[in-house]
CSV table of C-alpha atoms and ligand atoms in Angstrom, one decimal:
chain,number,residue,atom,x,y,z
A,179,MET,CA,-35.0,7.0,-12.6
A,180,THR,CA,-34.0,3.9,-10.7
A,181,ARG,CA,-30.4,3.1,-10.1
A,182,GLN,CA,-28.7,0.1,-8.6
A,183,GLY,CA,-26.0,1.2,-6.2
A,184,THR,CA,-23.8,4.2,-6.3
A,185,ILE,CA,-21.6,5.3,-9.3
A,186,PRO,CA,-18.1,5.2,-7.8
A,187,PHE,CA,-15.7,8.0,-8.3
A,188,PHE,CA,-12.8,5.7,-9.1
A,189,ALA,CA,-13.5,2.6,-11.1
A,190,PRO,CA,-12.9,-0.5,-8.9
A,191,ASP,CA,-12.6,-2.6,-12.0
A,192,LEU,CA,-9.9,-0.5,-13.6
A,193,PHE,CA,-7.6,-3.4,-14.5
A,194,GLU,CA,-10.4,-6.0,-15.1
A,195,ASP,CA,-9.6,-6.4,-18.8
A,196,ASP,CA,-5.9,-6.9,-18.1
A,197,ARG,CA,-6.1,-9.2,-15.1
A,198,ASP,CA,-5.0,-12.3,-17.0
A,199,VAL,CA,-2.1,-10.4,-18.5
A,200,LEU,CA,-1.0,-9.2,-15.1
A,201,ILE,CA,-1.0,-12.8,-13.7
A,202,ASP,CA,0.9,-14.0,-16.8
A,203,LEU,CA,3.5,-11.2,-16.3
A,204,VAL,CA,3.9,-12.1,-12.7
A,205,ARG,CA,4.7,-15.7,-13.8
A,206,ARG,CA,7.0,-14.6,-16.6
A,207,THR,CA,8.9,-12.0,-14.6
A,208,GLY,CA,9.0,-14.5,-11.7
A,209,THR,CA,10.4,-17.4,-13.7
A,210,ASP,CA,12.7,-15.3,-16.0
A,211,PRO,CA,16.2,-16.8,-15.6
A,212,GLY,CA,17.6,-13.3,-15.3
A,213,GLN,CA,15.7,-12.9,-11.9
A,214,LYS,CA,15.9,-9.1,-12.2
A,215,PHE,CA,13.0,-7.4,-10.5
A,216,ILE,CA,14.0,-3.7,-10.5
A,217,LEU,CA,15.6,-1.4,-13.1
A,218,GLY,CA,16.0,-4.1,-15.7
A,219,GLU,CA,15.3,-4.3,-19.4
A,220,ARG,CA,11.6,-3.9,-19.0
A,221,THR,CA,12.1,-0.6,-17.2
A,222,ALA,CA,14.4,0.5,-19.9
A,223,ALA,CA,11.9,-0.5,-22.6
A,224,PHE,CA,9.1,1.4,-20.7
A,225,GLU,CA,11.3,4.5,-20.6
A,226,ASP,CA,11.9,4.3,-24.3
A,227,ALA,CA,8.2,3.8,-25.1
A,228,LEU,CA,7.3,6.9,-23.0
A,229,ARG,CA,10.0,8.9,-24.7
A,230,ASP,CA,8.5,8.0,-28.1
A,231,THR,CA,5.0,9.1,-27.0
A,232,LEU,CA,6.4,12.5,-25.9
A,233,GLY,CA,9.2,13.2,-28.3
A,234,ALA,CA,11.3,13.9,-25.3
A,235,ALA,CA,15.0,13.2,-25.1
A,236,HIS,CA,15.1,11.5,-21.7
A,237,VAL,CA,12.6,9.6,-19.4
A,238,VAL,CA,13.7,8.2,-16.1
A,239,ALA,CA,11.3,5.9,-14.3
A,240,CYS,CA,11.2,6.1,-10.5
A,241,SER,CA,9.3,5.1,-7.5
A,242,SER,CA,6.5,7.8,-7.5
A,243,GLY,CA,5.4,11.1,-8.8
A,244,THR,CA,6.5,12.7,-5.5
A,245,SER,CA,9.9,11.1,-5.7
A,246,ALA,CA,10.2,12.3,-9.3
A,247,LEU,CA,9.6,15.9,-8.1
A,248,THR,CA,12.2,15.4,-5.3
A,249,LEU,CA,14.8,13.9,-7.7
A,250,VAL,CA,14.5,16.9,-10.1
A,251,LEU,CA,14.6,19.5,-7.3
A,252,THR,CA,17.7,17.8,-5.9
A,253,ALA,CA,19.3,17.6,-9.4
A,254,MET,CA,18.5,21.3,-9.8
A,255,GLY,CA,20.5,22.0,-6.6
A,256,VAL,CA,17.5,23.2,-4.6
A,257,GLY,CA,18.4,23.3,-0.9
A,258,PRO,CA,18.4,25.4,2.3
A,259,ASP,CA,18.2,29.2,1.5
A,260,ASP,CA,16.4,28.5,-1.7
A,261,GLU,CA,12.7,29.3,-2.5
A,262,VAL,CA,10.5,27.5,-4.9
A,263,ILE,CA,7.3,29.1,-6.0
A,264,VAL,CA,4.3,26.7,-6.0
A,265,PRO,CA,0.6,27.1,-6.3
A,266,ALA,CA,-1.3,27.8,-3.1
A,267,TYR,CA,-4.0,25.3,-4.1
A,268,GLY,CA,-3.0,21.8,-4.9
A,269,CYS,CA,-1.7,18.6,-3.4
A,270,ALA,CA,0.7,18.2,-0.5
A,271,PRO,CA,3.7,17.1,-2.6
A,272,LEU,CA,3.9,20.7,-4.0
A,273,GLY,CA,4.9,21.8,-0.6
A,274,ASN,CA,6.5,18.8,1.1
A,275,THR,CA,9.0,18.0,-1.7
A,276,VAL,CA,10.4,21.5,-1.4
A,277,ALA,CA,10.3,21.6,2.4
A,278,ASN,CA,11.9,18.2,2.8
A,279,LEU,CA,15.0,19.5,1.0
A,280,GLY,CA,15.2,22.3,3.5
A,281,ALA,CA,14.0,24.9,1.0
A,282,THR,CA,11.0,27.2,1.3
A,283,PRO,CA,7.8,26.7,-0.6
A,284,VAL,CA,6.4,30.1,-1.6
A,285,PHE,CA,2.7,29.9,-2.3
A,286,ALA,CA,1.3,31.9,-5.2
A,287,ASP,CA,-2.5,32.4,-5.5
A,288,VAL,CA,-4.3,30.7,-8.4
A,289,ASP,CA,-6.7,31.7,-11.2
A,290,PRO,CA,-10.2,31.8,-9.8
A,291,LEU,CA,-11.7,29.8,-12.7
A,292,THR,CA,-9.0,27.3,-13.8
A,293,MET,CA,-7.4,26.9,-10.3
A,294,VAL,CA,-3.9,26.8,-11.7
A,295,ALA,CA,-1.1,29.2,-10.6
A,296,ASP,CA,-1.7,32.7,-11.7
A,297,PRO,CA,1.4,33.9,-13.6
A,298,GLU,CA,1.0,37.5,-12.1
A,299,ARG,CA,1.0,36.2,-8.6
A,300,VAL,CA,3.9,33.9,-9.4
A,301,GLU,CA,6.0,36.8,-10.7
A,302,GLU,CA,5.1,38.9,-7.6
A,303,ALA,CA,6.5,36.1,-5.4
A,304,VAL,CA,10.0,36.1,-7.1
A,305,THR,CA,12.8,37.2,-4.8
A,306,SER,CA,16.6,37.0,-4.9
A,307,ARG,CA,16.3,33.6,-3.2
A,308,THR,CA,13.9,32.1,-5.8
A,309,LYS,CA,15.5,29.0,-7.5
A,310,ALA,CA,12.7,27.4,-9.4
A,311,LEU,CA,9.1,27.7,-10.4
A,312,MET,CA,6.9,24.6,-9.9
A,313,PRO,CA,3.5,25.1,-11.5
A,314,ALA,CA,1.1,22.1,-11.5
A,315,HIS,CA,-1.6,21.1,-13.9
A,316,MET,CA,-4.8,20.6,-12.1
A,317,PHE,CA,-8.1,18.9,-12.6
A,318,SER,CA,-9.2,19.8,-16.1
A,319,VAL,CA,-6.8,22.5,-17.0
A,320,MET,CA,-3.0,22.6,-17.6
A,321,ALA,CA,-1.0,25.4,-16.0
A,322,ASP,CA,-0.2,28.4,-18.2
A,323,MET,CA,3.1,27.0,-19.3
A,324,PRO,CA,4.0,29.6,-22.0
A,325,ALA,CA,3.7,32.3,-19.3
A,326,MET,CA,5.7,30.2,-16.8
A,327,ARG,CA,8.4,29.6,-19.4
A,328,GLN,CA,8.7,33.3,-20.1
A,329,LEU,CA,8.8,34.1,-16.3
A,330,ALA,CA,11.5,31.5,-15.7
A,331,ASP,CA,13.6,32.8,-18.6
A,332,ARG,CA,13.2,36.4,-17.6
A,333,HIS,CA,14.3,35.8,-14.0
A,334,GLY,CA,16.9,33.1,-14.7
A,335,LEU,CA,14.9,30.4,-12.8
A,336,ARG,CA,14.6,26.7,-13.3
A,337,LEU,CA,11.1,25.4,-14.3
A,338,LEU,CA,9.7,22.1,-13.0
A,339,GLU,CA,6.4,21.2,-14.5
A,340,ASP,CA,4.3,19.1,-12.1
A,341,SER,CA,2.5,17.2,-14.8
A,342,ALA,CA,1.7,14.3,-12.5
A,343,VAL,CA,-2.0,14.4,-13.5
A,344,ALA,CA,-1.7,15.5,-17.1
A,345,GLN,CA,-0.2,12.7,-19.0
A,346,GLY,CA,-1.6,12.8,-22.6
A,347,GLY,CA,-2.6,16.5,-22.2
A,348,VAL,CA,-1.4,18.8,-25.1
A,349,LEU,CA,-1.1,22.6,-24.9
A,350,ASP,CA,-0.5,24.5,-28.2
A,351,GLY,CA,0.7,21.2,-29.8
A,352,ARG,CA,3.2,20.5,-27.0
A,353,PRO,CA,2.6,17.5,-24.7
A,354,ALA,CA,2.3,18.0,-20.9
A,355,GLY,CA,5.6,17.1,-19.2
A,356,THR,CA,7.8,18.6,-22.0
A,357,TRP,CA,7.2,22.3,-21.2
A,358,GLY,CA,9.6,22.7,-18.2
A,359,ASP,CA,13.3,22.0,-17.8
A,360,ALA,CA,11.8,18.8,-16.5
A,361,GLY,CA,8.3,17.4,-16.0
A,362,VAL,CA,7.0,14.5,-14.0
A,363,PHE,CA,4.3,11.8,-14.2
A,364,SER,CA,2.7,9.7,-11.5
A,365,PHE,CA,1.4,6.1,-12.2
A,366,VAL,CA,-0.3,5.6,-8.9
A,367,GLN,CA,-3.4,3.6,-9.4
A,368,VAL,CA,-5.9,6.4,-9.7
A,369,LYS,CA,-4.0,8.6,-12.1
A,370,THR,CA,-4.8,8.6,-15.8
A,371,PHE,CA,-2.0,6.1,-16.6
A,372,GLY,CA,-2.3,4.5,-13.2
A,373,MET,CA,-1.1,1.0,-12.5
A,374,PRO,CA,-1.5,-1.6,-9.7
A,375,GLY,CA,1.2,-0.1,-7.5
A,376,GLU,CA,3.4,3.0,-7.1
A,377,GLY,CA,5.6,4.6,-9.7
A,378,GLY,CA,6.5,7.8,-11.5
A,379,ALA,CA,8.8,9.2,-14.1
A,380,VAL,CA,10.9,12.3,-14.8
A,381,VAL,CA,10.8,13.7,-18.4
A,382,THR,CA,13.5,16.1,-19.6
A,383,ASP,CA,15.4,17.3,-22.7
A,384,ASP,CA,18.3,18.4,-20.5
A,385,PRO,CA,21.0,15.6,-20.7
A,386,GLU,CA,22.7,16.8,-17.4
A,387,LEU,CA,19.4,16.8,-15.4
A,388,ALA,CA,18.7,13.3,-16.9
A,389,ARG,CA,22.1,12.0,-15.9
A,390,VAL,CA,21.9,13.3,-12.4
A,391,VAL,CA,18.3,12.1,-11.8
A,392,ARG,CA,19.3,8.7,-13.1
A,393,ALA,CA,22.1,8.5,-10.6
A,394,LEU,CA,20.1,9.9,-7.7
A,395,ARG,CA,17.3,7.3,-8.1
A,396,ASN,CA,19.8,4.6,-7.3
A,397,HIS,CA,21.9,5.9,-4.4
A,398,GLY,CA,24.0,8.3,-6.5
A,399,GLN,CA,25.7,5.5,-8.4
A,400,GLU,CA,26.7,6.3,-11.9
A,401,GLY,CA,28.0,3.4,-14.0
A,402,GLN,CA,30.1,1.6,-11.4
A,403,ARG,CA,28.3,-0.2,-8.7
A,404,PHE,CA,29.1,0.8,-5.1
A,405,VAL,CA,30.8,4.0,-6.2
A,406,HIS,CA,28.6,6.9,-5.1
A,407,GLN,CA,29.3,10.2,-6.9
A,408,ARG,CA,26.6,12.0,-4.9
A,409,ILE,CA,24.1,11.4,-2.1
A,410,GLY,CA,21.1,9.7,-3.7
A,411,CYS,CA,18.1,7.8,-2.5
A,412,ASN,CA,16.2,4.7,-3.4
A,413,SER,CA,13.7,5.6,-6.1
A,414,ARG,CA,13.9,2.6,-8.4
A,415,PHE,CA,11.3,1.1,-10.7
A,416,ASP,CA,9.7,-2.3,-10.6
A,417,GLU,CA,10.2,-4.7,-13.6
A,418,LEU,CA,6.8,-6.3,-13.3
A,419,LEU,CA,5.0,-2.9,-13.3
A,420,ALA,CA,7.2,-1.8,-16.3
A,421,ALA,CA,6.0,-4.9,-18.2
A,422,PHE,CA,2.4,-4.2,-17.3
A,423,GLN,CA,2.6,-0.5,-18.3
A,424,LEU,CA,4.2,-1.5,-21.6
A,425,HIS,CA,1.2,-3.6,-22.2
A,426,ARG,CA,-1.2,-0.8,-21.1
A,427,LEU,CA,0.4,2.0,-23.0
A,428,PRO,CA,-1.1,1.4,-26.5
A,429,GLY,CA,-4.6,1.5,-25.0
A,430,LEU,CA,-3.9,4.9,-23.2
A,431,PRO,CA,-5.0,7.2,-26.1
A,432,ALA,CA,-8.4,5.5,-26.3
A,433,ARG,CA,-8.9,5.8,-22.5
A,434,LEU,CA,-7.9,9.4,-22.6
A,435,GLU,CA,-10.2,10.1,-25.5
A,436,ARG,CA,-13.1,8.5,-23.5
A,437,ARG,CA,-12.3,10.8,-20.6
A,438,ALA,CA,-12.2,13.8,-22.9
A,439,GLN,CA,-15.6,12.9,-24.4
A,440,ILE,CA,-17.1,12.7,-21.0
A,441,ALA,CA,-15.6,16.1,-20.1
A,442,ASP,CA,-16.9,17.6,-23.3
A,443,TYR,CA,-20.4,16.2,-22.5
A,444,TYR,CA,-20.4,17.5,-18.9
A,445,THR,CA,-19.1,20.9,-20.0
A,446,GLU,CA,-21.9,21.2,-22.6
A,447,ARG,CA,-24.5,20.3,-20.1
A,448,PHE,CA,-23.2,22.5,-17.3
A,449,THR,CA,-22.3,25.7,-19.2
A,450,PRO,CA,-25.9,26.9,-19.0
A,451,LEU,CA,-25.7,26.5,-15.1
A,452,THR,CA,-23.1,29.2,-14.7
A,453,ASP,CA,-25.6,31.9,-13.7
A,454,ARG,CA,-27.0,29.5,-11.1
A,455,GLY,CA,-23.7,29.2,-9.4
A,456,ILE,CA,-22.3,26.1,-11.0
A,457,THR,CA,-19.3,26.7,-13.2
A,458,PRO,CA,-17.7,24.1,-15.4
A,459,PRO,CA,-14.1,24.3,-16.7
A,460,PRO,CA,-13.7,26.2,-20.0
A,461,PRO,CA,-14.7,24.2,-23.1
A,462,GLY,CA,-12.3,22.9,-25.7
A,463,ARG,CA,-9.5,20.4,-25.8
A,464,ASN,CA,-6.3,22.6,-26.0
A,465,GLY,CA,-4.4,22.4,-22.7
A,466,ARG,CA,-6.9,20.1,-21.0
A,467,CYS,CA,-6.3,17.1,-18.9
A,468,HIS,CA,-8.9,14.8,-17.5
A,469,TYR,CA,-7.6,13.1,-14.4
A,470,VAL,CA,-10.4,14.8,-12.5
A,471,TYR,CA,-13.4,16.8,-13.8
A,472,SER,CA,-14.4,19.5,-11.4
A,473,VAL,CA,-17.0,22.2,-11.2
A,474,LEU,CA,-17.1,25.2,-9.0
A,475,ALA,CA,-20.3,25.3,-7.1
A,476,ASP,CA,-21.5,28.1,-4.7
A,477,GLU,CA,-23.6,25.5,-2.8
A,478,ARG,CA,-20.9,22.9,-3.0
A,479,ASP,CA,-21.7,20.9,0.1
A,480,ALA,CA,-25.4,20.8,-0.8
A,481,LEU,CA,-24.6,19.7,-4.3
A,482,GLN,CA,-22.4,16.9,-3.0
A,483,ALA,CA,-25.2,15.7,-0.7
A,484,HIS,CA,-27.7,15.9,-3.5
A,485,LEU,CA,-25.4,13.8,-5.7
A,486,ALA,CA,-24.9,11.2,-2.9
A,487,ALA,CA,-28.6,11.0,-2.4
A,488,HIS,CA,-28.9,10.1,-6.1
A,489,GLY,CA,-26.2,7.5,-6.2
A,490,VAL,CA,-23.3,9.6,-7.4
A,491,ASP,CA,-19.9,9.6,-5.5
A,492,SER,CA,-18.0,12.9,-5.7
A,493,HIS,CA,-14.8,14.2,-4.2
A,494,VAL,CA,-13.7,17.5,-2.8
A,495,TYR,CA,-10.1,18.0,-3.8
A,496,TYR,CA,-8.3,20.0,-1.2
A,497,PRO,CA,-10.7,21.4,1.3
A,498,GLN,CA,-8.0,23.9,2.4
A,499,PRO,CA,-5.4,25.9,0.5
A,500,LEU,CA,-1.8,24.5,1.1
A,501,PRO,CA,-0.7,27.5,3.2
A,502,HIS,CA,-3.8,27.0,5.5
A,503,GLN,CA,-2.7,23.4,6.2
A,504,PRO,CA,-1.1,22.9,9.6
A,505,ALA,CA,1.9,21.2,7.9
A,506,PHE,CA,2.7,24.3,5.9
A,507,ALA,CA,1.7,27.0,8.4
A,508,ARG,CA,5.3,28.1,9.0
A,509,PHE,CA,5.6,28.9,5.3
A,510,ALA,CA,2.5,31.2,5.3
A,511,PRO,CA,3.8,34.7,5.9
A,512,PRO,CA,1.6,36.5,8.5
A,513,GLY,CA,-1.1,38.6,6.9
A,514,GLN,CA,-0.8,37.1,3.5
A,515,THR,CA,-4.0,35.7,1.9
A,516,TRP,CA,-4.7,33.6,-1.1
A,517,PRO,CA,-8.3,34.5,-1.8
A,518,HIS,CA,-8.8,32.5,-5.0
A,519,ALA,CA,-7.2,29.4,-3.5
A,520,LEU,CA,-9.6,29.8,-0.5
A,521,ALA,CA,-12.6,30.3,-2.7
A,522,ALA,CA,-11.6,27.2,-4.8
A,523,SER,CA,-11.3,25.1,-1.6
A,524,ARG,CA,-14.9,26.0,-0.7
A,525,ARG,CA,-16.4,25.6,-4.1
A,526,GLN,CA,-14.5,22.8,-5.9
A,527,LEU,CA,-16.3,19.5,-6.5
A,528,ALA,CA,-15.1,16.6,-8.6
A,529,LEU,CA,-17.4,14.3,-10.5
A,530,PRO,CA,-16.7,10.8,-11.8
A,531,ILE,CA,-14.9,10.8,-15.2
A,532,ASN,CA,-13.2,7.5,-15.3
A,533,PRO,CA,-13.1,5.8,-18.8
A,534,ARG,CA,-15.2,2.8,-17.6
A,535,LEU,CA,-18.3,5.0,-17.1
A,536,THR,CA,-21.2,4.2,-19.4
A,537,ASP,CA,-23.2,6.8,-21.3
A,538,ALA,CA,-26.2,6.1,-19.1
A,539,GLU,CA,-24.1,6.8,-16.0
A,540,THR,CA,-22.6,10.1,-17.3
A,541,GLU,CA,-26.1,11.1,-18.3
A,542,HIS,CA,-27.4,10.3,-14.9
A,543,ILE,CA,-24.6,12.3,-13.3
A,544,ALA,CA,-25.2,15.3,-15.5
A,545,ASP,CA,-29.0,15.1,-15.0
A,546,THR,CA,-28.5,15.0,-11.3
A,547,VAL,CA,-26.3,18.2,-11.3
A,548,CYS,CA,-28.8,20.0,-13.6
A,549,ALA,CA,-31.8,19.0,-11.4
A,550,PHE,CA,-30.0,20.4,-8.3
A,551,SER,CA,-29.4,23.7,-10.1
A,552,THR,CA,-33.1,24.2,-11.0
A,553,GLY,CA,-33.7,24.4,-7.3
A,554,LEU,CA,-31.2,27.4,-7.1
A,555,PRO,CA,-32.1,31.0,-7.7
A,556,ALA,CA,-30.9,32.4,-11.0
A,557,ALA,CA,-28.3,35.2,-10.5
B,1413,LIG,C1,-0.5,12.6,-7.6
B,1413,LIG,C2,0.3,13.8,-7.6
B,1413,LIG,C3,1.6,13.9,-7.2
B,1413,LIG,C4,2.3,12.8,-6.6
B,1413,LIG,O1,2.4,11.6,-7.3
B,1413,LIG,P1,2.5,10.2,-6.4
B,1413,LIG,O2,2.8,9.2,-7.4
B,1413,LIG,O3,1.2,10.0,-5.7
B,1413,LIG,O4,3.6,10.4,-5.4
B,1413,LIG,C5,2.3,15.1,-7.4
B,1413,LIG,N1,1.7,16.2,-7.9
B,1413,LIG,C6,0.4,16.2,-8.3
B,1413,LIG,C7,-0.2,17.4,-8.9
B,1413,LIG,C8,-0.4,15.0,-8.2
B,1413,LIG,O5,-1.7,15.0,-8.5
């Protein structure tokens, strides 16, 4: 099969269809007599629209997914002497949001197949200092939120759901972001509801958390300007981006459905490869999210090279478990190991799944993976 160029991992033309709208919104926001560029009526309307899609009581838009985590942890009162249990495998904000508040991230090993925090390992990590659990949805699979909810209730802990990558995911009929005391989303360009800039949101049914987060995002002011009830930060939301996201929101379900279809197709093609050392995520749609589609491959680096040679860009997410990273070494107790996180970091490979891929491209990607596997010995 001949191909022109490489299939990119992230679509460079993500906002192509909305370019004129974006330019029009720049003009309209820029010439609006109100001249309000942050936290105005567009941001409020965007928060309302997100609330409607989730059936959640409160949505607070803020400056990033990382900032959303920090705002919630701060509102929960997490600080020095506290521990927060996070997955050992995942992105840096899981560790640095906790550490930057002077608290201790405690790393729990993950499930070897789904790569999300293993509830048994999380429970083992609970101590008298534990303040909160912060599981994260990963790649194709949402964290085991029913188990996390039970654990949090049983031990009297707060539950923060890092749903940054899982917007639109549904587990047992309940949307991602609404399982914890609070959840977060990220709208950074590459995420499923990404935008041309930085932004995030906090989702919660807890009116007190919502009130405090809302104040914290704008220097701790509540109601009255220049009166600061608490020490906050600047985590405000941009009016232009709020207007653009309001425009993009109605199209989100179709884009998510396209991602889900591609995931279904890959999983169907790859399930027979399991005994050749290439394992797809479990099939089905319950508790799935499709920011990234990743397989576990025994010969990961060779598979990645084979894909590159056939014009397919792929990504390794997290070549090291969090506690193996130099930044978090001081939170890695001597002698403790995270074998499943380590195995995942050696085997994980993410394939393109963005909604702009054509059927011919997804077929080429699947064919390329399957062709690689025929060169491998069967188990
Ligand atoms: C992207 C991401 C974040 C951070 O979101 P930003 O908007 O990039 O700050 C946090 N947690 C997870 C799991 C993410 O994937």
